[in-house]
Amino acid sequence: MCGIVGYLGRSPARPILLDMLAKLEYRGYDSCGIAVQGNPLRVFKDIRRVKELTELVPRDVPGTIGIGHTRWATHGGVSPQNAHPHLDCSHEIAVVHNGIIDNYQELRAELMLEGHVFISETDTEVIAHLLEKYYQGILQEAMESTIARLRGSWAMVAVAAKERTLVSSRQGAPLVIGVGSDEYLVASDAPAILGYATSVVYLEDGDIAAINDVELSVSRQGQQVLQEPKDISWSDGATEKNGHEHYTLKEILEQPAVLRRTLVRYLEEKNVGEGPRALFQETTDDLTILACGTSYHAGLIAKHVIEGLLRIPVSVINASEYACRPYPPATLAIAITQSGETADVIAAARRIKEHGARVLAVTNIPYSSITTVADRVMYTDAGPEVGVAATKTYTAQLAALFELVRSSPRLRPQAKEILSAGFVELPDMVARVCAISADIEDCARFIAMHERAFIIGRGVNLPTAYEGALKMKELAYIHAEGYSAGELKHGPFALLDGQTPIIAVIAADETRQAMLSSIHEVKARRSPVVALSYEGDEAVEKLSDFVIRLPKATCPFSAVVNAVALQLLAYHAAKIRHCPIDFPRNIAKSVTVE
Ligand code: F6R
């Protein structure tokens, strides 16, 4: 969704701001803009892409300080007036903002009575006018007075025409400050500062950061806080396509490496005493998992494994539903969110805490908002994911969840051995799936000719079917439905015909025989079958029209192997159908509104 950037240094701000905005395009947006400091401030906005904005901004705009924004409309439609940066009446202060100001209507009314003229429908514009109201020549002081008036969430950066300063503040939305050589960068997401900053400072809720040519100072509730910059662990290349046609493909193919590095880290981390694993181990009676979308599917797989191996009952709840239903309080909630910013998950995690549960977050993003709510955090190690559809972050979540189970003292020794061995084999198995991408493309050619499909599975691979269907919808725009293989005959059979392929996810476990029966039933109703099966399963070969032959993985690792194959199937189908794979229409990478 919305993205924020800021720059203060010795280089011209224009190209750096535009480049940083381009690095945030993956979040999804519908308008964009920049303001470059000078007297007067120069502001440029466009309701198209960053590319068009780049053409609009003259190359010779002077100024070495500036701010920028990609906006995903919430309050007010997509228009140049509503695009950020927003200005005060005298055009002396510009601000960009992520989040929602809950009390903007009353503030707006108050400011209008005082003579402020508003030109947009946004909540953000009140911030520009409040800054103007309190500005006495020091922007930092105006920011302190302004945030004292706001209710809601924000990450914001402001710039003034007559001061060499950038002032930012955070409350409930992420903001990082990159430190380079003689320059500072501000961004809502770390990928924007890669290539410029060598270290990074993560702001916490309530912080105000003031940057000038000499220093960065951070204050919390009026007190200076010492913020030691931390090294950036992600490299700039991590957000490049590295020769691949799409980020999504690159990220799918990165999964063996992600799993390998995750495995090494988990197996090497001997001392789990105070960490997320310790919190998980304390749970013996009930557990709730809160998540959305792909992360919800990871939660369903975790439920299967935790209930099966640890005998702990698990409720998996769509975070957006949590507030709507009278769920019993749990002692522990696992909030799964790769971005760490999904508003529904954060709200649900806050609510379940109010009911007395402790929260363990599984996230890919350090210092993201969920980490400020959670009692403990289990980080996945997927690196930046640019493609809007989650791929490598999903399998990294599964690895993290399996690791929680593997490290539990409730796990029987034999099961622990099997899980540990499966973990070790997993990266190579996934590499073998990636190696047959061309074979999967052949099947995708067939799938791509259809407008609908069912993906069926059982057991631990039923959520895999759901996840495969989600990938097929968002990447290839095919209406795929993930369905329990055993449930098809209870209604959906009515839809089966020669035009509705069935993608059957088969694993070498106790569900295989029942899956074969389901394929027989489907074939009897003339639906073509594409089977994901393990090498050498002749019965499946005989029955199916197409077979994707995968390495034979044990439960629960078959859920990872099959998920990667389904990601590739959806990717290739999307490419054949000329879909905008990395940035599917209407969706955003992190969904920061409830
Ligand atoms: C689908 C996808 C979404 C997200 C969902 C939750 O490919 O990416 O369904 O999984 O929006 O996002 P996070 O995990 O960031 O909370």
Coordinates of C-alpha atoms in Angstrom, one line a residue, residues 143-457:
M143 CA 5.9 18.1 14.8
E144 CA 5.9 17.6 18.6
S145 CA 2.8 19.8 19.0
T146 CA 1.2 18.3 15.9
I147 CA 1.4 14.6 17.0
A148 CA 0.0 15.6 20.4
R149 CA -3.2 16.4 18.5
L150 CA -3.5 13.3 16.4
R151 CA -5.3 10.1 17.1
G152 CA -4.8 7.1 14.8
S153 CA -1.7 5.7 13.0
W154 CA 1.0 7.4 11.1
A155 CA 4.4 7.2 9.6
M156 CA 5.2 10.6 8.2
V157 CA 8.0 12.8 7.0
A158 CA 7.8 16.6 6.7
V159 CA 10.0 19.2 5.1
A160 CA 10.0 23.0 5.4
A161 CA 10.9 25.6 2.8
K162 CA 13.3 27.5 4.9
E163 CA 15.0 24.8 7.0
R164 CA 17.7 22.2 6.1
T165 CA 15.9 19.5 8.0
L166 CA 13.7 16.4 7.6
V167 CA 11.4 15.6 10.5
S168 CA 9.6 12.3 10.8
S169 CA 7.4 10.5 13.3
R170 CA 5.9 7.1 13.7
Q171 CA 2.9 5.7 15.5
G172 CA 1.6 2.3 14.5
A173 CA 3.1 2.4 11.0
P174 CA 6.7 1.5 10.2
L175 CA 9.5 4.0 9.3
V176 CA 13.2 3.3 9.0
I177 CA 16.0 5.8 8.7
G178 CA 19.0 4.8 6.6
V179 CA 22.4 6.2 7.3
G180 CA 24.8 6.6 4.3
S181 CA 28.0 8.5 3.8
D182 CA 27.0 12.1 4.4
E183 CA 23.4 11.4 3.7
Y184 CA 20.2 10.1 5.4
L185 CA 17.3 8.3 3.8
V186 CA 13.9 7.8 5.3
A187 CA 11.5 5.1 4.1
S188 CA 8.5 3.1 5.1
D189 CA 10.2 -0.1 3.9
A190 CA 13.8 -1.1 4.0
P191 CA 14.0 -2.1 0.3
A192 CA 13.8 1.6 -0.6
I193 CA 17.0 2.5 1.1
L194 CA 19.1 -0.4 -0.2
G195 CA 22.0 0.8 -2.3
Y196 CA 22.2 4.1 -0.4
A197 CA 22.4 3.3 3.3
T198 CA 25.0 1.3 5.0
S199 CA 23.2 1.1 8.4
V200 CA 19.7 1.7 9.6
V201 CA 17.8 3.1 12.6
Y202 CA 14.3 1.7 13.2
L203 CA 11.9 4.2 14.8
E204 CA 9.6 3.0 17.5
D205 CA 6.0 4.2 18.2
G206 CA 5.9 7.8 19.4
D207 CA 9.4 8.6 18.1
I208 CA 10.2 11.9 16.4
A209 CA 13.4 11.9 14.3
A210 CA 15.0 15.1 13.2
I211 CA 17.7 15.0 10.6
N212 CA 19.9 17.9 9.6
D213 CA 23.3 18.1 7.9
V214 CA 25.1 17.2 11.1
E215 CA 23.2 14.6 12.8
L216 CA 20.1 12.4 13.3
S217 CA 18.4 12.9 16.7
V218 CA 15.5 10.8 17.9
S219 CA 13.2 11.8 20.7
R220 CA 10.5 9.9 22.6
Q221 CA 8.0 11.7 24.8
G222 CA 10.3 14.8 24.8
Q223 CA 13.4 12.9 25.8
Q224 CA 16.4 12.3 23.6
V225 CA 17.0 8.5 22.9
L226 CA 20.2 7.1 21.8
Q227 CA 19.7 5.1 18.6
E228 CA 22.7 3.1 17.5
P229 CA 22.4 2.4 13.7
K230 CA 22.3 -1.3 12.9
D231 CA 23.9 -3.0 9.9
I232 CA 21.6 -3.7 7.0
S233 CA 21.3 -7.4 6.5
W234 CA 19.6 -7.3 3.1
S235 CA 21.8 -6.5 0.1
D236 CA 20.8 -4.2 -2.7
G237 CA 20.8 -7.1 -5.2
A238 CA 18.0 -8.7 -3.1
T239 CA 15.5 -6.3 -4.7
E240 CA 16.8 -6.7 -8.2
K241 CA 15.5 -9.2 -10.8
N242 CA 18.9 -10.7 -11.3
G243 CA 18.3 -11.6 -14.9
H244 CA 14.8 -13.1 -14.4
E245 CA 11.9 -11.8 -16.3
H246 CA 9.8 -11.3 -13.1
Y247 CA 10.5 -10.9 -9.4
T248 CA 7.9 -13.6 -8.7
L249 CA 9.9 -16.2 -10.7
K250 CA 13.2 -15.1 -9.1
E251 CA 11.6 -15.4 -5.6
I252 CA 10.1 -18.8 -6.4
L253 CA 13.5 -20.0 -7.5
E254 CA 15.2 -18.5 -4.4
Q255 CA 13.3 -20.9 -2.1
P256 CA 16.0 -23.7 -1.9
A257 CA 18.5 -21.0 -0.7
V258 CA 16.0 -19.5 1.7
L259 CA 15.2 -22.9 3.2
R260 CA 18.9 -23.8 3.4
R261 CA 19.8 -20.7 5.3
T262 CA 16.8 -21.0 7.5
L263 CA 17.7 -24.6 8.3
V264 CA 21.2 -23.7 9.2
R265 CA 20.1 -20.9 11.4
Y266 CA 17.5 -22.9 13.3
L267 CA 19.7 -25.9 13.8
E268 CA 22.6 -23.7 15.0
E269 CA 20.5 -21.7 17.4
K270 CA 21.0 -23.9 20.5
N271 CA 19.9 -21.4 23.1
V272 CA 16.2 -21.0 22.7
G273 CA 15.6 -20.1 26.3
E274 CA 14.1 -16.6 26.0
G275 CA 13.0 -16.7 22.4
P276 CA 9.8 -17.5 20.5
R277 CA 10.4 -21.2 20.8
A278 CA 10.4 -21.0 24.6
L279 CA 7.0 -19.2 24.5
F280 CA 5.6 -21.8 22.2
Q281 CA 6.9 -24.6 24.5
E282 CA 5.0 -23.2 27.5
T283 CA 1.7 -23.7 25.6
T284 CA 0.0 -27.0 26.4
D285 CA -3.7 -26.4 26.3
D286 CA -5.0 -24.2 23.5
L287 CA -3.6 -22.2 20.7
T288 CA -5.1 -19.7 18.3
I289 CA -3.5 -18.7 15.0
L290 CA -4.4 -15.4 13.4
A291 CA -3.5 -14.6 9.8
C292 CA -4.8 -13.6 6.4
G293 CA -4.5 -14.9 2.9
T294 CA -1.4 -17.0 2.2
S295 CA -0.3 -16.7 5.8
Y296 CA -3.7 -18.1 6.9
H297 CA -2.9 -21.1 4.7
A298 CA 0.4 -21.5 6.5
G299 CA -1.6 -21.4 9.7
L300 CA -3.9 -24.2 8.5
I301 CA -0.9 -26.4 7.8
A302 CA 0.6 -25.6 11.2
K303 CA -2.7 -26.6 12.8
H304 CA -2.5 -30.0 11.0
V305 CA 1.0 -30.6 12.3
I306 CA 0.6 -29.2 15.8
E307 CA -2.6 -31.2 16.5
G308 CA -1.2 -34.3 14.9
L309 CA 2.2 -34.3 16.5
L310 CA 1.8 -32.3 19.7
R311 CA -1.8 -33.0 20.5
I312 CA -2.5 -29.3 21.2
P313 CA -5.9 -28.1 19.9
V314 CA -5.5 -25.2 17.4
S315 CA -8.0 -22.7 16.1
V316 CA -7.0 -20.9 13.0
I317 CA -8.9 -17.7 12.5
N318 CA -9.0 -15.3 9.6
A319 CA -7.7 -12.2 11.4
S320 CA -10.5 -10.1 9.7
E321 CA -13.1 -12.4 11.3
Y322 CA -11.6 -12.3 14.8
A323 CA -13.6 -9.3 15.9
C324 CA -16.9 -10.6 14.5
R325 CA -17.2 -13.9 16.4
P326 CA -17.2 -14.9 20.0
Y327 CA -14.0 -16.9 20.0
P328 CA -12.9 -18.2 23.4
P329 CA -9.7 -16.6 24.7
A330 CA -6.6 -18.6 24.1
T331 CA -3.4 -18.7 26.2
L332 CA -1.2 -18.2 23.2
A333 CA -1.9 -16.7 19.8
I334 CA 0.5 -17.0 16.8
A335 CA 0.1 -14.1 14.5
I336 CA 1.5 -15.0 11.1
T337 CA 2.1 -12.0 8.8
Q338 CA 5.0 -11.9 6.3
S339 CA 4.8 -8.1 6.0
G340 CA 4.2 -7.5 9.7
E341 CA 1.9 -4.7 8.6
T342 CA -1.5 -6.4 7.9
A343 CA -4.0 -4.2 9.7
D344 CA -6.4 -7.1 10.3
V345 CA -3.7 -9.2 11.9
I346 CA -2.4 -6.4 14.1
A347 CA -6.0 -5.5 15.3
A348 CA -6.8 -9.1 16.0
A349 CA -3.5 -9.6 17.9
R350 CA -4.2 -6.5 20.0
R351 CA -7.7 -7.8 20.8
I352 CA -6.6 -11.3 21.7
K353 CA -4.0 -9.7 24.0
E354 CA -6.8 -7.8 25.7
H355 CA -8.4 -11.2 26.4
G356 CA -5.3 -12.3 28.2
A357 CA -3.4 -14.3 25.5
R358 CA 0.3 -13.8 24.8
V359 CA 1.2 -13.2 21.2
L360 CA 4.0 -14.9 19.2
A361 CA 4.5 -13.2 15.8
V362 CA 5.9 -14.9 12.8
T363 CA 7.1 -12.3 10.4
N364 CA 9.7 -11.5 7.7
I365 CA 10.2 -7.9 8.5
P366 CA 12.3 -6.7 11.5
Y367 CA 10.7 -3.9 13.5
S368 CA 7.4 -4.1 11.6
S369 CA 4.3 -3.1 13.4
I370 CA 3.4 -6.6 14.6
T371 CA 6.7 -6.8 16.5
T372 CA 5.5 -3.9 18.6
V373 CA 2.4 -5.8 19.6
A374 CA 3.9 -9.3 20.0
D375 CA 5.5 -10.7 23.2
R376 CA 8.0 -12.7 21.1
V377 CA 8.9 -12.7 17.4
M378 CA 10.0 -15.6 15.2
Y379 CA 11.6 -14.1 12.2
T380 CA 11.6 -15.8 8.9
D381 CA 14.6 -15.3 6.8
A382 CA 13.2 -15.0 3.3
G383 CA 14.8 -11.6 2.4
P384 CA 12.8 -8.9 0.6
E385 CA 9.9 -10.2 -1.5
V386 CA 9.0 -7.7 -4.2
G387 CA 6.4 -9.7 -6.2
V388 CA 3.0 -8.9 -4.7
A389 CA 2.0 -12.6 -4.4
A390 CA 3.7 -14.3 -1.5
T391 CA 5.9 -17.2 -2.5
K392 CA 9.2 -17.6 -0.7
T393 CA 7.8 -15.9 2.4
Y394 CA 5.1 -18.6 2.5
T395 CA 7.6 -21.5 2.5
A396 CA 9.8 -19.6 5.0
Q397 CA 6.7 -19.3 7.3
L398 CA 6.1 -23.1 7.0
A399 CA 9.8 -23.7 7.9
A400 CA 9.4 -21.4 11.0
L401 CA 6.2 -23.1 12.1
F402 CA 7.7 -26.6 11.6
E403 CA 10.7 -25.5 13.6
L404 CA 8.4 -24.5 16.5
V405 CA 7.0 -28.0 16.5
R406 CA 10.4 -29.7 16.0
S407 CA 11.8 -27.9 19.1
S408 CA 8.8 -28.7 21.3
P409 CA 9.6 -31.1 24.2
R410 CA 6.1 -32.6 23.7
L411 CA 7.3 -34.1 20.4
R412 CA 8.0 -37.8 20.6
P413 CA 11.7 -38.6 19.9
Q414 CA 10.9 -40.6 16.8
A415 CA 8.8 -37.8 15.3
K416 CA 11.6 -35.4 16.1
E417 CA 14.0 -37.5 14.2
I418 CA 11.7 -37.6 11.2
L419 CA 11.1 -33.9 11.3
S420 CA 14.8 -33.1 11.6
A421 CA 15.7 -35.4 8.7
G422 CA 12.9 -34.0 6.6
F423 CA 14.2 -30.5 7.3
V424 CA 17.7 -31.4 6.1
E425 CA 16.4 -32.9 2.8
L426 CA 13.9 -30.1 2.1
P427 CA 16.1 -27.5 0.3
D428 CA 17.3 -30.1 -2.2
M429 CA 13.8 -31.4 -2.8
V430 CA 12.6 -27.9 -3.5
A431 CA 15.6 -27.3 -5.8
R432 CA 14.5 -30.4 -7.8
V433 CA 11.0 -28.9 -8.1
C434 CA 12.5 -25.7 -9.5
A435 CA 14.6 -27.7 -11.9
I436 CA 11.5 -29.1 -13.6
S437 CA 10.0 -25.6 -14.2
A438 CA 9.9 -26.3 -17.9
D439 CA 7.8 -29.5 -17.4
I440 CA 5.5 -27.6 -15.2
E441 CA 5.2 -25.0 -18.0
D442 CA 3.9 -27.7 -20.3
C443 CA 1.0 -28.4 -17.9
A444 CA 0.5 -24.6 -17.4
R445 CA -0.2 -24.3 -21.2
F446 CA -3.2 -26.6 -20.7
I447 CA -4.4 -24.9 -17.6
A448 CA -4.0 -21.5 -19.1
M449 CA -6.7 -22.3 -21.7
H450 CA -9.3 -22.5 -19.0
E451 CA -11.2 -19.9 -17.0
R452 CA -11.8 -22.1 -14.0
A453 CA -10.3 -25.0 -12.2
F454 CA -10.5 -26.9 -9.0
I455 CA -7.4 -27.7 -7.0
I456 CA -8.1 -30.7 -4.7
G457 CA -6.1 -32.1 -1.8

